[in-house]
Amino acid sequence: MSEQLSDIGLVGLAVMGQNLALNIADHGFRISVYNRTTATMEKFVAENPNTPGGLAGHASLADFVASLKRPRRVIILVKAGAGTDAVIDQLVPLMEQGDIVIDGGNANWNDTIRREKDLKAKGLRFIGSGVSGGEEGARFGPALMPGGDPAAYKEIEAIWNAIAAKVDAETGKPLEGAAPGKPVVGGVPCATFIGPDGAGHYVKMCHNGIEYGDMQMICEAYWMMSSLLGMSADECGKVFAKWNTGVLDSFLIEITADILQQKDPMTGGSIVDYILDTAGQKGTGKWTSVSALDMGVPAATIAESVFARYLSAIKAERVAAAKILTGPTPAFTGDKEACIQAIHDALYCSKICSYAQGFQLMREAQKEYKWKLNFGEISMIWRGGCIIRARFLQKIKEAFDRNGELANLLLDPYFKSEIDRTQSNWRTVVAEASLNGIPVPTFASALAYYDSYRSLRLPANLLQGQRDFFGAHTYERTDQPRGKFYHIDWPEPGRPQLEM
Ligand code: 6PG
């Protein structure tokens, strides 16, 4: 009897790969698996003998490819970058016209565009799919952001919809409760086709940029409570747990409450007090910011969150500077509960601005790369499964439902009224932080973004004057139509003004 063919295959059995394979098998799909180190594959298959769909391990890539139904569908889940290219190079000679390669890693969208083009020339189809939700998401329901060949996506759509996180159709609330072998039944899947070539990976990258912003803002809220109000980590954790029942309800706020209340197994103190304050990163936030800079999109708050990680990372330099540089010592005399509410509102308003920037970036990218992104659907699939999943995303979806062409989230009536309601607290927090010498880079950057975006006039008139002065770069006039450029013969620096 010939061996039963698998519905799909997966290369790369690190934790994400193993969990995604189990998720696929849990949904009744037979999956072949391959790993460079065969022992890892053998152990994985041996430890999971009774999945509903079944796992088929293969020690050789040729056997692995031969074990798949046609068109063959192969997911690659290896470290993004050269590793992905190496696997593709090995797979290509083994695959046939029309077969499909799916990259589920955190690939740079430019690589995805290149790979799609290269594989197309060889008769193969390519999907670059963002997969968000970490290990837990991969196992029980990630948010999936596939991009590439739309016809190829049709071939994996049933699997992608099955394994994705699910949310309630009405409320947008994630449906929880998946367990090994027992996936969630019903609900709306957090998966949608994003667009051609690199669109899926681009949107996943923006998700990560927004994730960086969210994380930094949460850190600033914690730091204000800790530095200004003198609250313990445990007390801060309880505040975050309370916030998680309101407009900030989200995965990141929930885990923050847990992390802040976690005891250190070695000392019994709060674990955050023992974690060194230097942040790492794998680059997706940086890519988001670089893309914003390249396209001229003012995603300053997202970029600020990347810089905040960089500043944290130069710990030795900061330790030395702390001995030399001075500033105010935080001292608080007001109403503590009112201040906590103000910090909540500062976080909320900053978050709205950061998401506004992320969506503006995607809007610009679609022009640049000739994609047609559906922002309502993107916010819909981010409601569950992914790291930034939040009640808030339902409101963003509703905003894009109201107006698919919305230029900026800040202009949506709901978000406008939310900022109107809370902005005075936001301003108080940024002012208090400044007066007390507490860094709140994303709160402050978001506020500057908000105030700049709503400004009828900015001081760029002077800036254009400067540019024209030293470089004859010209300027447009307030009393003339746009698009007409002027230059005057400025006097030499330091000389008196020319008589008119
Ligand atoms: C996700 C995450 C994930 C990312 C980590 C770490 O959506 O599941 O975005 O893809 O790799 O969050 O990112 P950094 O190491 O850059 O913080």
Coordinates of N, CA, C and O and ligand atoms in Angstrom, one line a residue, residues 106 131-134 204 207-208 211-212 280-284 309 387, ligand 1:
N106 N 9.3 36.0 10.1 CA 9.2 37.5 10.1 C 10.1 38.0 9.1 O 11.1 38.7 9.3
V131 N 2.8 35.7 10.6 CA 2.2 34.8 11.6 C 2.5 35.5 13.0 O 3.6 35.6 13.4
S132 N 1.4 35.9 13.7 CA 1.6 36.6 14.9 C 0.9 35.8 16.1 O -0.1 35.2 15.9
G133 N 1.5 35.9 17.2 CA 0.9 35.4 18.4 C 1.9 34.6 19.3 O 1.5 33.9 20.2
G134 N 3.2 34.6 18.8 CA 4.2 33.9 19.6 C 3.9 32.4 19.6 O 3.1 31.8 18.8
K204 N 2.5 42.6 8.5 CA 3.0 42.0 9.8 C 4.1 42.8 10.4 O 4.2 43.0 11.6
H207 N 2.4 45.6 12.1 CA 1.9 45.1 13.4 C 3.0 45.1 14.5 O 2.8 45.5 15.6
N208 N 4.2 44.7 14.1 CA 5.3 44.7 15.0 C 5.7 46.1 15.4 O 6.1 46.3 16.6
E211 N 3.4 47.1 17.8 CA 3.6 46.3 19.1 C 4.8 46.9 19.9 O 4.7 47.1 21.1
Y212 N 5.8 47.4 19.2 CA 6.9 48.1 19.9 C 6.4 49.3 20.6 O 6.7 49.6 21.7
G280 N 16.1 44.2 24.2 CA 16.6 43.6 22.9 C 15.6 43.8 21.8 O 14.6 44.4 22.0
Q281 N 16.0 43.4 20.6 CA 15.0 43.5 19.5 C 15.6 42.7 18.3 O 16.8 42.5 18.2
K282 N 14.7 42.2 17.5 CA 15.1 41.5 16.3 C 15.0 42.3 15.0 O 15.3 41.8 14.0
G283 N 14.5 43.5 15.1 CA 14.6 44.4 13.9 C 13.3 44.8 13.2 O 13.4 45.7 12.4
T284 N 12.2 44.2 13.6 CA 11.0 44.6 12.8 C 10.5 46.0 13.1 O 9.9 46.7 12.2
R309 N 14.4 51.7 23.0 CA 15.1 50.4 23.2 C 16.6 50.6 23.0 O 17.4 50.0 23.8
I387 N -0.1 39.6 19.0 CA 0.4 40.2 20.2 C -0.3 41.5 20.5 O -0.5 41.8 21.7
Ligands
6PG1 C1 4.4 38.3 17.0 C2 5.7 39.0 17.4 C3 6.9 38.2 17.0 C4 8.2 38.9 17.4 C5 8.4 39.1 18.9 C6 9.8 39.6 19.2 O1 3.6 38.9 16.3 O2 4.2 37.1 17.4 O3 5.7 40.2 16.8 O4 6.8 38.0 15.7 O5 9.2 38.2 16.9 O6 7.5 39.9 19.4 O7 10.2 40.8 18.6 P1 11.4 41.6 19.1 O8 12.5 40.6 19.4 O9 11.9 42.5 17.9 O10 11.0 42.4 20.3

